[in-house]
Coordinates of C-alpha atoms and ligand atoms in Angstrom, one line a residue:
X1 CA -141.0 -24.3 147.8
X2 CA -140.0 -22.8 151.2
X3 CA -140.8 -19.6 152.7
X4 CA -138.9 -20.6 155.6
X5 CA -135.5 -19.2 154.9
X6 CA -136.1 -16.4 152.7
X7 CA -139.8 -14.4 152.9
X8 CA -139.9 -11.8 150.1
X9 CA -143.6 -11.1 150.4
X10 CA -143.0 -7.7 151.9
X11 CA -140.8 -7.2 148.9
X12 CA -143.1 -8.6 146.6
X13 CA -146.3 -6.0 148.1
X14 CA -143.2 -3.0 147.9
X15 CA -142.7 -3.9 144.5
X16 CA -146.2 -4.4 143.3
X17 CA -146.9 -0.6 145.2
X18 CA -143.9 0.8 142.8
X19 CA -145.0 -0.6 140.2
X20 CA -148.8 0.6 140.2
X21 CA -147.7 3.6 140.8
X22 CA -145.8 3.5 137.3
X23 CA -148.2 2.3 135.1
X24 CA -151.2 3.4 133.9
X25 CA -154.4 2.2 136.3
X26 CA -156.2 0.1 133.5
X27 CA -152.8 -1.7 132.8
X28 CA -151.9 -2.2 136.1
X29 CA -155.3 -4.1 136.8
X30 CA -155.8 -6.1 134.0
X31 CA -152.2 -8.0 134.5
X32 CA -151.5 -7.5 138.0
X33 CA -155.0 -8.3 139.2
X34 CA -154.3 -11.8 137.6
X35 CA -151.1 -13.2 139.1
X36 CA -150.5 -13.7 142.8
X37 CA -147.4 -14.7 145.0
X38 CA -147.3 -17.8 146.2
X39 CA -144.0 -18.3 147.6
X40 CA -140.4 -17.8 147.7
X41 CA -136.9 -20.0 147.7
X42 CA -133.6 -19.0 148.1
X43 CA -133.1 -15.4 146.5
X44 CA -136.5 -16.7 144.1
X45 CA -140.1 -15.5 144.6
X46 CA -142.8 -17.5 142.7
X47 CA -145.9 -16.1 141.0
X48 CA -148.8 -17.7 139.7
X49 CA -151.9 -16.8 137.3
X50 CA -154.6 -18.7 135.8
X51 CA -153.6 -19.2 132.5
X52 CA -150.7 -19.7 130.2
X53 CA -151.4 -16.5 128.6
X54 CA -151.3 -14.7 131.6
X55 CA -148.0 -15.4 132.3
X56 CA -146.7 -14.7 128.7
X57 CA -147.9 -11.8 128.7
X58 CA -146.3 -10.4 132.2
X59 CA -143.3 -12.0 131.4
X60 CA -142.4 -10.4 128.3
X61 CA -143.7 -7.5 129.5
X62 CA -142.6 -7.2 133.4
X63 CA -140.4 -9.8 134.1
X64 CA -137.6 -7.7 133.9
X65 CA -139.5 -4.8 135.8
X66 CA -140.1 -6.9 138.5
X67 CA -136.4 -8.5 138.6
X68 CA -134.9 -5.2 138.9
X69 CA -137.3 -3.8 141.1
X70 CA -136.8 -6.7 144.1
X71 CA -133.5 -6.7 143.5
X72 CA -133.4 -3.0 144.4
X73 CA -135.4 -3.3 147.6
X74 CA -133.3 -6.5 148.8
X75 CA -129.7 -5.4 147.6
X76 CA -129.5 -9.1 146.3
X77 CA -129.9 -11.1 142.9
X78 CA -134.0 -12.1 142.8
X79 CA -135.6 -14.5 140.2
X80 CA -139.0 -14.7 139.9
X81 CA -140.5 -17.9 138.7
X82 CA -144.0 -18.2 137.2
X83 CA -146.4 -21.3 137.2
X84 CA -149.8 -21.9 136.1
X85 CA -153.0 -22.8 139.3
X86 CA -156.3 -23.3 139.1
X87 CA -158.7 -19.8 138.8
X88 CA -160.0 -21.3 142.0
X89 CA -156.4 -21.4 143.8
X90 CA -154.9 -18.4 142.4
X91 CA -158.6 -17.1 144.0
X92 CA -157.7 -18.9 147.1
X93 CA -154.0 -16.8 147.2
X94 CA -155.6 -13.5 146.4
X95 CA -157.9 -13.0 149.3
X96 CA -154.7 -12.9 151.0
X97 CA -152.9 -10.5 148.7
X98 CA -152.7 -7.4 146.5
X99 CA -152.1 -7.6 142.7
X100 CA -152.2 -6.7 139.5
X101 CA -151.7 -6.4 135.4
X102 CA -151.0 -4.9 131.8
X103 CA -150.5 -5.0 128.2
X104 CA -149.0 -7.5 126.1
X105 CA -146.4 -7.5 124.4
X106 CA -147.7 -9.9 121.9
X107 CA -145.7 -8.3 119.2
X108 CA -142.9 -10.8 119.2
X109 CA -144.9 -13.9 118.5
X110 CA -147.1 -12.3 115.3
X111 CA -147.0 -14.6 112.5
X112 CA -146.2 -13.5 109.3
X113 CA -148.1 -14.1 106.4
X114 CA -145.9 -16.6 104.5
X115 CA -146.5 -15.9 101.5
X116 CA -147.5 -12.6 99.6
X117 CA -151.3 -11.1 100.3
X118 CA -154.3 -12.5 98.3
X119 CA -155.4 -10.4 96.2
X120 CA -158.7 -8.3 97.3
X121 CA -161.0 -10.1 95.3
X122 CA -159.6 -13.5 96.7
X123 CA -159.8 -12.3 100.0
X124 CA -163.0 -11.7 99.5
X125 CA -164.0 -14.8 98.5
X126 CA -162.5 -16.5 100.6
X127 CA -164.4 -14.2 103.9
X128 CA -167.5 -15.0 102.3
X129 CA -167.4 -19.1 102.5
X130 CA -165.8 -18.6 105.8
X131 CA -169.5 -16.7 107.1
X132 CA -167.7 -13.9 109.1
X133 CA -169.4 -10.5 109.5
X134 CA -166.5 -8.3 107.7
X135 CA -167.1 -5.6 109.3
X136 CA -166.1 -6.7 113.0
X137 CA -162.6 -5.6 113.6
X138 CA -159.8 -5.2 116.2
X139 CA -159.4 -1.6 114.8
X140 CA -163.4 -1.2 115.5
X141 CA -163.3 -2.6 118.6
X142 CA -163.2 0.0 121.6
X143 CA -161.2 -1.2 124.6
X144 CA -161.9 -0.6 128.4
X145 CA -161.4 -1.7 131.7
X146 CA -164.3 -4.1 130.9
X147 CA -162.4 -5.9 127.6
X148 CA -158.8 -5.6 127.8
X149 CA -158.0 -8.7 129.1
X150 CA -160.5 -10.5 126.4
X151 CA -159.3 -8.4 123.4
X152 CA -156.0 -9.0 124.6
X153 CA -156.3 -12.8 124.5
X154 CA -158.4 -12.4 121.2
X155 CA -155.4 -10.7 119.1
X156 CA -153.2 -13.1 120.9
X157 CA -154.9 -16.1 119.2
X158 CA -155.4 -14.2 115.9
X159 CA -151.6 -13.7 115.8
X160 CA -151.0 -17.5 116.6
X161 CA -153.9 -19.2 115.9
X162 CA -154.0 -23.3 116.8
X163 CA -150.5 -22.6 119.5
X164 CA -151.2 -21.4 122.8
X165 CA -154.5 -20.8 123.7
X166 CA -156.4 -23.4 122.8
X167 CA -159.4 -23.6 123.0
X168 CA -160.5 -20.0 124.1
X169 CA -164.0 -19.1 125.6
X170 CA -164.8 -15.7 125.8
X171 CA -168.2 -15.4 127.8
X172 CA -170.2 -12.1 128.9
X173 CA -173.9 -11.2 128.8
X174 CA -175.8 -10.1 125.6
X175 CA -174.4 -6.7 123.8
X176 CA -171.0 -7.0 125.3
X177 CA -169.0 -7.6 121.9
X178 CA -168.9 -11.6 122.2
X179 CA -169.9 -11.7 118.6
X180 CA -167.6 -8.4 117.3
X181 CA -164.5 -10.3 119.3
X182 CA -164.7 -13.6 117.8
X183 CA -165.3 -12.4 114.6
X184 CA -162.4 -10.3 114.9
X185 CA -160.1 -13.0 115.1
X186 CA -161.3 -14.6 112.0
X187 CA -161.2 -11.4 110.1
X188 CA -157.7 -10.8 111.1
X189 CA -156.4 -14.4 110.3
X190 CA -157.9 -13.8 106.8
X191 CA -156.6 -11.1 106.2
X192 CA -153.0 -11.8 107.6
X193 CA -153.2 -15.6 106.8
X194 CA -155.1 -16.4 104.1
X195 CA -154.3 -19.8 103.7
X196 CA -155.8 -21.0 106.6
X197 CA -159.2 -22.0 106.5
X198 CA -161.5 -20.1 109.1
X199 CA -164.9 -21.0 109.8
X200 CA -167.9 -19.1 111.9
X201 CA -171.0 -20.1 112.7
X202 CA -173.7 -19.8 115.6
X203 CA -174.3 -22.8 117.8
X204 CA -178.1 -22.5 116.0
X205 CA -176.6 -23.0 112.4
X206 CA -174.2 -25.8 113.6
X207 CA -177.4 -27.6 115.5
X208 CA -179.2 -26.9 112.1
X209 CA -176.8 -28.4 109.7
X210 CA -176.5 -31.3 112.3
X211 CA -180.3 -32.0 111.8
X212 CA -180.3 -31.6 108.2
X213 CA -177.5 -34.0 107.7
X214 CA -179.1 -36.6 109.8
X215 CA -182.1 -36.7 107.7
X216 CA -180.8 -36.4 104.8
X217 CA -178.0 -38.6 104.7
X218 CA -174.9 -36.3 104.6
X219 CA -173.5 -36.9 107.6
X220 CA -170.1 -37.6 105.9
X221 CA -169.7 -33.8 104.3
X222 CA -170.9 -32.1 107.2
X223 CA -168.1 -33.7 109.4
X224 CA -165.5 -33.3 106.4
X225 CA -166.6 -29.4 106.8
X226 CA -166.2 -29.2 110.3
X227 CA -163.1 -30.9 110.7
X228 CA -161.6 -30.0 107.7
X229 CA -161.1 -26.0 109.1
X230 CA -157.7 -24.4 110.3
X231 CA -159.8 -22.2 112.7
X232 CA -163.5 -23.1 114.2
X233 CA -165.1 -20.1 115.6
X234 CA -168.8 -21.3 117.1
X235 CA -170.6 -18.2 118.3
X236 CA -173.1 -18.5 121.4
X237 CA -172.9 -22.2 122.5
X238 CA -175.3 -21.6 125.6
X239 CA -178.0 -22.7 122.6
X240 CA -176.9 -26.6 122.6
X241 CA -178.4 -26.7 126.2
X242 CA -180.8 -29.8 125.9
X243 CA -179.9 -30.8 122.5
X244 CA -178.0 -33.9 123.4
X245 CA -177.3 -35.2 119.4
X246 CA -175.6 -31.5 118.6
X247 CA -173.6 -31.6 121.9
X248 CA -172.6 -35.5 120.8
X249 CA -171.2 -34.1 117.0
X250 CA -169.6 -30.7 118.7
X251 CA -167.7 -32.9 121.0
X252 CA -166.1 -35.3 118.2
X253 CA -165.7 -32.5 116.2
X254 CA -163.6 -30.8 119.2
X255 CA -161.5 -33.8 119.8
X256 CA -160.8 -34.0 115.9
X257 CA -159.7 -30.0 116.3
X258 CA -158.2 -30.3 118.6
X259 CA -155.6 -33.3 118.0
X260 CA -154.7 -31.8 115.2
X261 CA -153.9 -28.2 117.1
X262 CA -156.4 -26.7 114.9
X263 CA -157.3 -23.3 116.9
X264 CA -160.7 -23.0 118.4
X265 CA -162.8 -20.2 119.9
X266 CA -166.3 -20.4 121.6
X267 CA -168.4 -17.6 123.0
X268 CA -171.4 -18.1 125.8
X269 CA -174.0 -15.9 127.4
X270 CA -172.3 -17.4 131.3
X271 CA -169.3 -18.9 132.7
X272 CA -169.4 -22.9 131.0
X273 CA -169.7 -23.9 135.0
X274 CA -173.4 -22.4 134.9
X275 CA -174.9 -23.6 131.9
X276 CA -177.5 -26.8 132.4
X277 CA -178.2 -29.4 130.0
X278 CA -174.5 -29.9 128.7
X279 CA -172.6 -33.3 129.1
X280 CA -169.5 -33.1 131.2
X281 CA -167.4 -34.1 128.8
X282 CA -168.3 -31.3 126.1
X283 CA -168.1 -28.5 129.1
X284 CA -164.8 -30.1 130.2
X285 CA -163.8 -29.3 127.0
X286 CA -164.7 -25.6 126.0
X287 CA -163.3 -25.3 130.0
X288 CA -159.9 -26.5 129.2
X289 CA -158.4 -23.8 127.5
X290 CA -158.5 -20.1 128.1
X291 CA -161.9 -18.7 129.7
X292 CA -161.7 -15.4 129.3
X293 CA -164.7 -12.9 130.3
X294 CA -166.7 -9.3 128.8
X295 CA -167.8 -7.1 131.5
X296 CA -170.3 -4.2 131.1
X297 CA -168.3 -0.9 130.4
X298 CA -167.2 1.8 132.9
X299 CA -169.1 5.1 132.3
X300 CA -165.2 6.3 131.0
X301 CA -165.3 2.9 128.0
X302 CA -169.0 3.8 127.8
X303 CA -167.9 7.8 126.7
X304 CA -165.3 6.8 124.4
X305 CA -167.5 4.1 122.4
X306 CA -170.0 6.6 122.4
X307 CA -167.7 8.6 120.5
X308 CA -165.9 6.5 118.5
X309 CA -169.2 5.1 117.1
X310 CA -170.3 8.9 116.4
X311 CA -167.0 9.7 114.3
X312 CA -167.2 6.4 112.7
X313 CA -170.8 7.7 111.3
X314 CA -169.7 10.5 110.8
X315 CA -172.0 12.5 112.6
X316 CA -171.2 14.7 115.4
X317 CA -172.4 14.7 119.0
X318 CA -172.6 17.7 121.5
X319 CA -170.5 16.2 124.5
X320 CA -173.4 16.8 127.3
X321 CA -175.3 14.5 125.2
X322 CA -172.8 11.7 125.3
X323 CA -172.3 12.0 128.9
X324 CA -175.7 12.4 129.2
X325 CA -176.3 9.0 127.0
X326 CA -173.1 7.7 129.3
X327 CA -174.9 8.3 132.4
X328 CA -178.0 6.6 131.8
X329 CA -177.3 3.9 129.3
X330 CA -175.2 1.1 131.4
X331 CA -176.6 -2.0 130.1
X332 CA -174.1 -2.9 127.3
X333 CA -172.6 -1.6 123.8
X334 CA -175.8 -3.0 122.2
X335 CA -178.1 -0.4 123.9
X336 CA -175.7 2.4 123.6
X337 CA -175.6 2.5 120.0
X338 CA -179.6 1.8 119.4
X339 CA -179.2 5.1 121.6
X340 CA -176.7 6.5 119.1
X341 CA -178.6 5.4 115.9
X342 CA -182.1 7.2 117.3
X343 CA -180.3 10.5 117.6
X344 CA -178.7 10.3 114.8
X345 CA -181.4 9.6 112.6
X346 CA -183.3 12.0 114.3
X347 CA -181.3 14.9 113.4
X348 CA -180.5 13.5 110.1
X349 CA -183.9 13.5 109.7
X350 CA -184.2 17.2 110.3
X351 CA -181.2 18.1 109.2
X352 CA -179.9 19.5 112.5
X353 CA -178.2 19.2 115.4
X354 CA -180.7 17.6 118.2
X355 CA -180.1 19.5 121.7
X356 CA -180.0 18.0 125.1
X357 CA -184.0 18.3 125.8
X358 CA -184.5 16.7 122.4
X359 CA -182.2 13.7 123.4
X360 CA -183.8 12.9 126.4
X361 CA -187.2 13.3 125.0
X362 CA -186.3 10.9 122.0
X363 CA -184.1 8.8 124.5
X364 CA -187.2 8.1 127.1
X365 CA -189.0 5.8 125.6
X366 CA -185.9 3.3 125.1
X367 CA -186.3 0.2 127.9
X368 CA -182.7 1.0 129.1
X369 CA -183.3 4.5 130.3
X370 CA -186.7 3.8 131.0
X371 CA -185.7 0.9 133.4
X372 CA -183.8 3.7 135.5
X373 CA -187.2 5.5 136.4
X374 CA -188.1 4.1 139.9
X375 CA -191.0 2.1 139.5
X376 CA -191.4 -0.7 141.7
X377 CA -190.2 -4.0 140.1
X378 CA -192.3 -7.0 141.8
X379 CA -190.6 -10.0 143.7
X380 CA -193.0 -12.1 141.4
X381 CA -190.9 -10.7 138.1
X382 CA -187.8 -10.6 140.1
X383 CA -188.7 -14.8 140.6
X384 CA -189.3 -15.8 136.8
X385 CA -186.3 -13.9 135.6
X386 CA -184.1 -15.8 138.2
X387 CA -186.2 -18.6 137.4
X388 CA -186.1 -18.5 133.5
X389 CA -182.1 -18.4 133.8
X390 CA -181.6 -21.6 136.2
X391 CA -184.2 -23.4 134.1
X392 CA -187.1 -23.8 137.2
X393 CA -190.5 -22.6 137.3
X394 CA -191.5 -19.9 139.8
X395 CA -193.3 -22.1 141.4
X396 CA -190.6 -24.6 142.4
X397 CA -188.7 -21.3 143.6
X398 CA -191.1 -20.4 146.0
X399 CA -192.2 -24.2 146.6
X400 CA -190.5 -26.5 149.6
X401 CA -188.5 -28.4 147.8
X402 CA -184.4 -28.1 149.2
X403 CA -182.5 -29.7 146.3
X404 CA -178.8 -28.2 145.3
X405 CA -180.6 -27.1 142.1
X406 CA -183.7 -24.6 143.4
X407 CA -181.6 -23.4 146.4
X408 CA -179.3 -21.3 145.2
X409 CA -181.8 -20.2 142.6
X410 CA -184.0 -19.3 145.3
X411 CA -181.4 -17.6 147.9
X412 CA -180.1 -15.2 144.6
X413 CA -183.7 -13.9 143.8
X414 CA -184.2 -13.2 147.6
X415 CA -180.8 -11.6 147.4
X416 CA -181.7 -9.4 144.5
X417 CA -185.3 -8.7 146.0
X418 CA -183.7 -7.2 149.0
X419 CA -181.1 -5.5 146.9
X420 CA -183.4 -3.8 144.3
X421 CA -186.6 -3.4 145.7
X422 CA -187.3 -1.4 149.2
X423 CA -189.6 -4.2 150.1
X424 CA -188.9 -5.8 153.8
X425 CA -187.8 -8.8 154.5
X426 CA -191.2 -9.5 155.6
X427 CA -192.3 -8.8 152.7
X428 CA -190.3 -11.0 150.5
X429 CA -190.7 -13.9 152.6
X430 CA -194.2 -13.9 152.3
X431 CA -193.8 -13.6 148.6
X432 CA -191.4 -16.4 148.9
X433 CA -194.1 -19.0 149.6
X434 CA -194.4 -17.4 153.0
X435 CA -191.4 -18.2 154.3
X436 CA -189.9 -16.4 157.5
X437 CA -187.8 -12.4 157.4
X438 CA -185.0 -14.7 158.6
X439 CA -184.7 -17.2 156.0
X440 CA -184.5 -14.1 153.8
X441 CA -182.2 -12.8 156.2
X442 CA -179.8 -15.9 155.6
X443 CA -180.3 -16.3 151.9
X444 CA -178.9 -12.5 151.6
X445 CA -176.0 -13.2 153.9
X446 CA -175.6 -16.9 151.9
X447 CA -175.3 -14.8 148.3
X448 CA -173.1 -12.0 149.9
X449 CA -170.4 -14.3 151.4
X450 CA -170.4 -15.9 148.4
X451 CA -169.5 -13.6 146.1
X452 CA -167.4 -12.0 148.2
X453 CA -165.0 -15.3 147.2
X454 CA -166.1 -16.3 143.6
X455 CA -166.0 -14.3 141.1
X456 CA -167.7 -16.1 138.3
X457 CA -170.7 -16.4 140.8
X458 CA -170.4 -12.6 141.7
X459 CA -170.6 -11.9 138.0
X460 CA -173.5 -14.1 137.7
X461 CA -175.2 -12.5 140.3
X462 CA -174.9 -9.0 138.6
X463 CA -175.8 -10.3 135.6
X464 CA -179.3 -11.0 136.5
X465 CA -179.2 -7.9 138.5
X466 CA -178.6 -6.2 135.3
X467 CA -181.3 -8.1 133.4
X468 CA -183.4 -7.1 136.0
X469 CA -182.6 -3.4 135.5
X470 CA -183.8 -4.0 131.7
X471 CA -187.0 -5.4 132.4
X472 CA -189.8 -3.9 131.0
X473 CA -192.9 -2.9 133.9
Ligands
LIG501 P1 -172.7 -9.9 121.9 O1 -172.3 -10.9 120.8 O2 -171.9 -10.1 123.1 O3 -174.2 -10.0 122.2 P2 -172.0 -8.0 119.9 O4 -170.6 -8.4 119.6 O5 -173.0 -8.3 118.9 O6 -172.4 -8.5 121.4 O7 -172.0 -6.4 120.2 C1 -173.2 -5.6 120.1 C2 -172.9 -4.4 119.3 O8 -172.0 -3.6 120.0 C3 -172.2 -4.7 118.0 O9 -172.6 -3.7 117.0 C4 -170.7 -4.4 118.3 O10 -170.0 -3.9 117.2 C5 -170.8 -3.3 119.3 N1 -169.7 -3.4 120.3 C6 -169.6 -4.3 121.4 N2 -168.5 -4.0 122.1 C7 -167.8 -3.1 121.5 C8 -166.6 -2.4 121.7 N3 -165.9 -2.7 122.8 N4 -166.2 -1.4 120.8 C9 -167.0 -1.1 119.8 N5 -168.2 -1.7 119.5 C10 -168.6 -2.7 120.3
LIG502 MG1 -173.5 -12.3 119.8

């Protein structure tokens, strides 16, 4: 593709600034943000995104928007064409340029259930062999800046299961709705498609039914009831790190899925790129399809689940005692609710409504809230949580050793040491195996230019920030 004859790119950034201003912000981001220009031919502009998904979605949705809008500005005929990069290009392209995105307009590709509705009992029945937790639903599931793009992608497959997105990974740290997501889509494929056979289980049970088969000689019907499923659902597969026989089985059982366009969902405590002990060949895999990632919720999401849970108990909640909840709980859904339940209970308990002095009273002994009282957290804690996630000892962190694996390691928990604590750099070196202010100096610069240009890494890094948040002193 040229740009030399026809440049639309100040078109394309007009466009993009009408357009924001039309749709709601949360919309605009979550599409937009995701597709950048790359290009333009004669009287055609090309986009890219990162997945085929993405560009489903804004094409149902926007193509036309964006036709008609660029053909406005430039008073001539404009096609847009979309392709599919690499996360790393369309990264690449966006450091240059503004973007954004929206909802889907997945309507048009539901499948209907071909044949009339089980009856309840069936249904039933038929939830309970498949292990799901019933009570995890789309309609439960609150949506926010920090999930639209995975519950998006979620119904998306639930709709179609086994045709476009497949595999999916949804990844995000503990409490973010992995678990509520994935077992979403199985619920909703029961209860739309019944005839297809849906299967959950953790990465711990599938590791467990490994083992016992091997000893006990039934290899044959524990690969028939892995392979034998219309939908795979595998909840938290950071636990096969290390367990090289598992990680063997999971990976013929993918191919076997997978041939036959049988749909396939994974969830994971980090990015697949970050986990340690996996074989290439298995992380290629649950890389291939769609990755798709749970953020911690804006203090807006973290208002309405607040309330939503409330009316689903049906309880009621004075709304200074939500915001104040909001305020201080930002770890993840998980720690809201324990919040939630404690009141509730509370005033159940006494059979009245609990005011805002009672709430924090009863709400200050919880490790979330009580993580946001300044005590000093030390570099030494700071080092084994870094340490515990990369898999090295504290020791090797603050040892002499330069290989690719304690470096980085190293340079984040300096990062995060200067970031959270009001220790000096001085300070932290010497804690560092007395290394020099400088080399802390670096490391901080090192982790700051870096996730300035990857955003799996920045997430990482805030991750463990959070975790570090939560830590108990
Ligand atoms: P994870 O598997 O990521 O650790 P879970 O899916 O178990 O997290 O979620 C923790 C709790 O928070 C569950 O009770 C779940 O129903 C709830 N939850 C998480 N995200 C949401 C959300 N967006 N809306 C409503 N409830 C949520
Ligand atoms: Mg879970």
């Amino acid at each position: 593709m040229s740009d030399t004859n026809s440049n639309y790119y100040e078109f394309w950034q007009e466009t993009i600034l009408r357009i924001k201003e039309t749709l709601p912000a949360q919309e605009y981001t979550t599409w937009f943000n995701r597709i950048v220009y790359i290009g333009s031919d004669d009287k055609k502009i090309i986009l890219a995104g990162a997945s085929q998904f993405i560009l489903d979605t804004v094409i149902a949705r926007y193509r036309d928007l964006l036709v008609n809008t660029l053909s406005e500005l430039t008073g001539e005929e404009i096609a847009v064409d979309f392709i599919v990069k690499s996360l790393s290009e369309i990264q690449e392209h966006k450091k240059q340029d503004p973007t954004t995105f929206m909802e889907p307009p997945l309507e048009a590709k539901v499948v209907q259930p071909s044949k009339p509705r089980n009856s309840e009992e069936t249904t039933l029945k038929i939830k309970q062999e498949s292990n799901l937790n019933y009570s995890y639903k789309f309609t439960n599931f609150v949506i926010g800046d920090n999930s639209t793009f995975a519950y998006n992608a979620s119904l998306a497959i639930a709709k179609n299961p086994g045709v476009s997105y497949n595999p999916c990974l949804i990844y995000g740290g503990v409490g973010l709705g992995k678990t509520h997501l994935l077992s979403s889509i199985g619920n909703h494929i029961i209860d739309n498609t019944p005839e297809l056979k849906v299967m959950y289980v953790t990465a711990e049970m599938f590791t467990n039914e490994f083992i016992d088969s091997v000893g006990s000689n039934k290899m044959q019907s524990f690969k028939n009831k892995f392979r034998k499923v219309d939908v795979l659902l595998i909840d938290d597969i950071h636990f096969l790190q290390g367990k090289d026989g598992t990680q063997e089985e999971l990976f013929h059982t993918f191919n076997n899925l997978y041939e036959s366009k049988k749909q396939m969902v994974f969830t994971c405590d980090r990015p697949i790129s970050e986990l340690k002990n996996i074989s290439d060949r298995l992380s290629s895999r649950f890389e291939r399809g769609l990755n798709v990632d749970l953020q911690p919720p804006s203090y807006e999401t973290r208002v309405a689940i607040l309330k939503s849970k409330t009316e689903q108990r049906g309880s009621a909640m004075n709304e200074d005692i939500i915001d104040y909840i909001a305020t201080n709980v930002c770890t993840n859904v998980r720690d809201l609710e324990s919040s939630l339940t404690k009141l509730i209970a509370y005033s159940e308990l006494l059979d009245q409504e609990i005011s805002l002095d009672k709430a924090k009273e009863l709400l200050g002994t919880l490790p979330s809230l009580a993580a946001n009282a300044n005590q000093t957290l030390s570099i030494d804690t700071i080092i084994k949580v870094i340490g515990e996630y990369f898999n090295v000892s504290s020791f090797e962190i603050k040892g002499k050793k330069k290989n690719k694996s304690l470096i980085q390691p190293r340079q984040i928990a300096m990062y995060l040491s200067r970031d959270i604590t009001e220790f000096s750099t001085t300070e932290i070196g010497t804690e560092f195996g007395g290394r020099d202010h400088t080399t802390v100096m670096h490391a901080y610069d090192r982790i700051e230019s870096l996730m300035k240009s990857d955003e799996a890494f920045t997430n990482t890094v805030l991750k463990l920030k959070r975790d570090l948040m939560n830590v108990k002193r």
